[in-house]
Amino acid sequence: MIRINSDKLFEEAKGLIPGGVNSPVRAFKSVGGSPVFFSSGSGAEMTDVDGNTYIDYIGSWGPHIFGHNPPFITEAIKKALATGISFGAPTSVEVDMARMITSLVPSVEMVRMVNSGTEATMSAVRAARGYTKREKIIKFEGCYHGHADYFLIKAGSGALTLGVPSSPGVTEGNAKDTLVAHYNDLSSVKSLVEANKGDIAAVIIEPVVGNMGVVIPEPDFMNGLRKLCTDEGIVLIFDEVMTGFRLSQSGAQGVFNIVPDLSTFGKVIGGGMPVGAFGGKKEIMSVVAPAGPVYQAGTLSGNPLALSAGLAALTHIKNNPGIYAELEEKGKALEEGLMDVLKKLDLNYTINRIGSMVCLFFTNEPVRDFTSAVKSDTALYGKFFHEMLNRGIYLPPAQFEAYFISTAHTGEHLESTLRAAYESLSKVS
Ligand code: KE4
């Protein structure tokens, strides 16, 4: 595939934007080569600035659960645009959005809108610290909760992809209050809790990990974590920025029937526009300013134009619960198709999937935590990525990410993807 216009744009971008991109994981650092610049998206497909079309499995890193530019979202944006973009004052759509989120997610009694997943998670931690008057938090190695200082310790996603899970610029003072446990290992959490009795404000976890590739919690792990937090007065925060409204109408917590104390959201709730949210027990959320003393703010928080897109997405979800059966069917078809391809080629790489989140790990071992995930052959993944890219399949440019299927992906899209996977894997393996 010829991509001269992308390459030209990237050369100019590198002189103007750090690394030529506005978010590191887009830069192809771990897979090599130069990023593709896109000009349009429609349904499950995107077209780059050189006119090449791709089947898209990134979906803007999760928001596009209905594919690009679904009419019910674009129409909602156009309608909102006609009456204004932003007021910096309360609007009715903010009440509609809060009502929608609290109606879909039973554990969320009160919610605050923000502008990104990072704002949601950093604010939720601050609320938990303000509510418990404790300072330390526990996160899990390989989980990614955005780029707030206290999360960039053994983080996943782009931080892991770039080989900098603990970022420079994060001070000792900040890092000392972030304790790191191991996913699917309850004893590692219990040890930290025992060693820091009464000092831990919150445990924050991706209830399904999408940022070290897809890693699924084991039943006793999540139930044990819930009990431990209840017993110790620790706020359990489910970071559902990626899983929220993707895995069910009430995210991963609806799949596992576990009630967190706070939840964070992003991606799907913005319909592709910049929206995040955090919410949960009214007793905890009531510490957030101006109801309480824990300060949290944002010029464009609850922006009516962005919320019009998000509300359209959530309204569609509320009115069409059948989409999850559709996404499960399509996810299963892709997973089983990939397993057939691996079998035909006598390969036994690991595939983890839940609903419409899939990951092919280039390792023969099961992947259940950070240690097992990083055994994947990232160089081989890079070769596979480019073979697929040149066959018109746009996968995440990093092994430690999730492929996202949308309702816009058709059987033909999946068949083309599996054909390309067979050709690509037979070439690189
Ligand atoms: P944002 O600040 O990027 O909106 O959200 C941060 C975040 C928080 N929590 C979870 C579970 C997340 O997955 C994310 C962001 N996800 C990455 C993709 N793995 C965003 C892609 C990027 O960094 O460009």
CSV table of C-alpha atoms in Angstrom, one decimal, residues 117-305:
chain,number,residue,atom,x,y,z
A,117,GLY,CA,-11.1,9.1,31.1
A,118,THR,CA,-8.0,10.5,32.8
A,119,GLU,CA,-10.0,13.3,34.4
A,120,ALA,CA,-12.6,10.7,35.5
A,121,THR,CA,-10.1,8.4,37.2
A,122,MET,CA,-7.9,11.1,38.8
A,123,SER,CA,-11.1,12.8,40.2
A,124,ALA,CA,-12.5,9.5,41.5
A,125,VAL,CA,-9.3,8.8,43.4
A,126,ARG,CA,-9.3,12.3,44.9
A,127,ALA,CA,-12.9,11.8,46.0
A,128,ALA,CA,-12.0,8.5,47.6
A,129,ARG,CA,-9.1,10.2,49.4
A,130,GLY,CA,-11.3,13.0,50.5
A,131,TYR,CA,-14.0,10.7,51.7
A,132,THR,CA,-11.8,8.3,53.6
A,133,LYS,CA,-9.2,10.9,54.7
A,134,ARG,CA,-6.6,8.3,53.7
A,135,GLU,CA,-3.7,8.8,51.2
A,136,LYS,CA,-2.6,5.6,49.6
A,137,ILE,CA,-4.1,3.8,46.6
A,138,ILE,CA,-3.6,0.3,45.1
A,139,LYS,CA,-3.5,-0.1,41.4
A,140,PHE,CA,-2.5,-3.3,39.4
A,141,GLU,CA,0.6,-3.8,37.3
A,142,GLY,CA,-0.3,-3.4,33.6
A,143,CYS,CA,-3.6,-1.6,34.2
A,144,TYR,CA,-3.8,1.8,32.7
A,145,HIS,CA,-6.0,4.5,34.1
A,146,GLY,CA,-4.9,7.5,32.1
A,147,HIS,CA,-1.9,9.8,32.5
A,148,ALA,CA,-2.4,11.4,36.0
A,149,ASP,CA,0.9,11.2,37.9
A,150,TYR,CA,-0.3,8.7,40.5
A,151,PHE,CA,-1.3,6.2,37.8
A,152,LEU,CA,2.0,6.2,35.8
A,153,ILE,CA,3.5,3.6,38.0
A,154,LYS,CA,3.8,0.2,36.3
A,155,ALA,CA,1.0,1.3,33.9
A,156,GLY,CA,-0.2,-0.4,30.8
A,157,SER,CA,-1.3,0.8,27.3
A,158,GLY,CA,1.0,3.3,25.7
A,159,ALA,CA,3.2,3.5,28.8
A,160,LEU,CA,3.9,-0.2,28.6
A,161,THR,CA,4.1,-0.2,24.8
A,162,LEU,CA,6.8,2.5,25.0
A,163,GLY,CA,8.6,0.5,27.7
A,164,VAL,CA,8.1,3.2,30.3
A,165,PRO,CA,5.4,1.8,32.6
A,166,SER,CA,6.7,4.2,35.4
A,167,SER,CA,7.1,7.6,33.8
A,168,PRO,CA,9.9,10.2,34.5
A,169,GLY,CA,8.3,13.4,35.8
A,170,VAL,CA,6.3,11.5,38.4
A,171,THR,CA,7.8,12.6,41.8
A,172,GLU,CA,8.8,10.2,44.6
A,173,GLY,CA,6.3,12.1,46.7
A,174,ASN,CA,3.5,11.1,44.3
A,175,ALA,CA,4.7,7.6,43.6
A,176,LYS,CA,5.0,6.6,47.3
A,177,ASP,CA,1.3,6.8,47.7
A,178,THR,CA,0.6,4.4,44.8
A,179,LEU,CA,1.0,0.7,45.7
A,180,VAL,CA,1.1,-1.9,43.0
A,181,ALA,CA,-0.6,-5.3,43.2
A,182,HIS,CA,-0.8,-8.1,40.6
A,183,TYR,CA,-3.9,-8.8,38.6
A,184,ASN,CA,-5.8,-12.0,39.5
A,185,ASP,CA,-3.6,-12.3,42.6
A,186,LEU,CA,-5.8,-11.5,45.7
A,187,SER,CA,-2.9,-12.4,48.0
A,188,SER,CA,-0.8,-9.5,46.6
A,189,VAL,CA,-3.6,-7.1,47.5
A,190,LYS,CA,-4.0,-8.6,51.0
A,191,SER,CA,-0.3,-8.2,51.6
A,192,LEU,CA,-0.4,-4.5,50.7
A,193,VAL,CA,-3.5,-3.9,52.8
A,194,GLU,CA,-1.9,-5.6,55.9
A,195,ALA,CA,1.3,-3.6,55.5
A,196,ASN,CA,-0.7,-0.4,55.2
A,197,LYS,CA,-3.5,-1.0,57.6
A,198,GLY,CA,-5.9,1.9,57.7
A,199,ASP,CA,-3.9,4.0,55.1
A,200,ILE,CA,-5.5,2.9,51.9
A,201,ALA,CA,-8.2,5.1,50.4
A,202,ALA,CA,-9.0,3.2,47.3
A,203,VAL,CA,-8.3,0.2,45.0
A,204,ILE,CA,-8.6,1.1,41.4
A,205,ILE,CA,-8.9,-1.6,38.8
A,206,GLU,CA,-9.9,-2.3,35.2
A,207,PRO,CA,-12.7,-4.9,35.8
A,208,VAL,CA,-11.6,-6.3,32.5
A,209,VAL,CA,-8.2,-5.2,31.4
A,210,GLY,CA,-7.9,-3.8,27.9
A,211,ASN,CA,-4.5,-2.2,28.4
A,212,MET,CA,-2.1,-5.1,28.6
A,213,GLY,CA,-4.1,-6.7,25.8
A,214,VAL,CA,-7.3,-8.2,27.1
A,215,VAL,CA,-7.0,-9.9,30.5
A,216,ILE,CA,-10.2,-11.3,32.1
A,217,PRO,CA,-10.6,-11.4,35.9
A,218,GLU,CA,-11.0,-14.8,37.6
A,219,PRO,CA,-14.3,-15.1,39.6
A,220,ASP,CA,-12.8,-15.5,43.0
A,221,PHE,CA,-10.4,-12.6,42.4
A,222,MET,CA,-13.1,-10.0,41.9
A,223,ASN,CA,-15.4,-11.3,44.6
A,224,GLY,CA,-12.5,-11.4,47.0
A,225,LEU,CA,-11.5,-7.9,46.1
A,226,ARG,CA,-15.0,-6.6,46.8
A,227,LYS,CA,-15.1,-8.3,50.2
A,228,LEU,CA,-11.6,-7.1,51.1
A,229,CYS,CA,-12.5,-3.5,50.3
A,230,THR,CA,-15.8,-3.7,52.2
A,231,ASP,CA,-14.1,-5.2,55.3
A,232,GLU,CA,-11.3,-2.6,55.2
A,233,GLY,CA,-13.4,0.5,54.4
A,234,ILE,CA,-11.5,0.9,51.1
A,235,VAL,CA,-13.3,2.6,48.2
A,236,LEU,CA,-13.4,0.1,45.3
A,237,ILE,CA,-13.1,2.0,42.0
A,238,PHE,CA,-14.0,0.2,38.8
A,239,ASP,CA,-12.3,1.9,35.9
A,240,GLU,CA,-14.9,1.3,33.2
A,241,VAL,CA,-13.6,3.9,30.8
A,242,MET,CA,-13.1,1.1,28.3
A,243,THR,CA,-15.6,-1.5,29.4
A,244,GLY,CA,-18.4,0.9,30.4
A,245,PHE,CA,-21.5,0.4,28.1
A,246,ARG,CA,-19.3,-1.8,25.9
A,247,LEU,CA,-19.6,-5.1,27.8
A,248,SER,CA,-23.2,-4.6,28.9
A,249,GLN,CA,-25.7,-1.8,29.5
A,250,SER,CA,-23.9,-1.4,32.8
A,251,GLY,CA,-20.4,-2.3,31.8
A,252,ALA,CA,-18.3,-5.0,33.3
A,253,GLN,CA,-20.0,-4.6,36.7
A,254,GLY,CA,-23.2,-5.8,35.0
A,255,VAL,CA,-21.4,-8.8,33.6
A,256,PHE,CA,-19.8,-9.9,36.8
A,257,ASN,CA,-22.6,-8.7,39.2
A,258,ILE,CA,-20.1,-6.9,41.4
A,259,VAL,CA,-21.1,-3.5,42.9
A,260,PRO,CA,-18.1,-1.0,43.0
A,261,ASP,CA,-18.2,2.1,45.2
A,262,LEU,CA,-17.2,4.4,42.4
A,263,SER,CA,-17.0,3.9,38.6
A,264,THR,CA,-15.3,5.8,35.9
A,265,PHE,CA,-16.4,6.2,32.3
A,266,GLY,CA,-15.3,7.6,29.0
A,267,LYS,CA,-15.1,6.5,25.3
A,268,VAL,CA,-18.6,5.1,24.5
A,269,ILE,CA,-20.3,7.7,26.7
A,270,GLY,CA,-19.0,10.5,24.4
A,271,GLY,CA,-20.1,8.9,21.2
A,272,GLY,CA,-16.7,9.9,19.8
A,273,MET,CA,-16.6,13.3,21.4
A,274,PRO,CA,-14.4,14.2,24.5
A,275,VAL,CA,-16.4,13.0,27.5
A,276,GLY,CA,-15.6,11.3,30.7
A,277,ALA,CA,-17.5,10.8,34.0
A,278,PHE,CA,-17.1,9.5,37.5
A,279,GLY,CA,-19.9,8.5,39.8
A,280,GLY,CA,-21.1,6.1,42.5
A,281,LYS,CA,-22.4,6.1,46.0
A,282,LYS,CA,-24.1,9.4,46.8
A,283,GLU,CA,-22.4,9.3,50.2
A,284,ILE,CA,-19.0,9.4,48.5
A,285,MET,CA,-19.9,11.7,45.6
A,286,SER,CA,-21.3,14.2,48.1
A,287,VAL,CA,-17.7,15.2,49.1
A,288,VAL,CA,-17.2,16.6,45.6
A,289,ALA,CA,-17.3,20.4,45.3
A,290,PRO,CA,-19.5,22.4,45.5
A,291,ALA,CA,-21.5,19.9,47.5
A,292,GLY,CA,-18.5,19.1,49.6
A,293,PRO,CA,-14.9,20.2,50.0
A,294,VAL,CA,-13.1,18.0,47.4
A,295,TYR,CA,-12.3,20.3,44.5
A,296,GLN,CA,-12.9,19.1,41.0
A,297,ALA,CA,-13.8,21.4,38.0
A,298,GLY,CA,-13.6,21.8,34.2
A,299,THR,CA,-14.3,24.6,31.8
A,300,LEU,CA,-16.0,22.2,29.3
A,301,SER,CA,-17.3,19.6,31.7
A,302,GLY,CA,-20.8,18.7,30.6
A,303,ASN,CA,-20.4,20.5,27.3
A,304,PRO,CA,-23.8,20.4,25.6
A,305,LEU,CA,-22.4,19.6,22.2
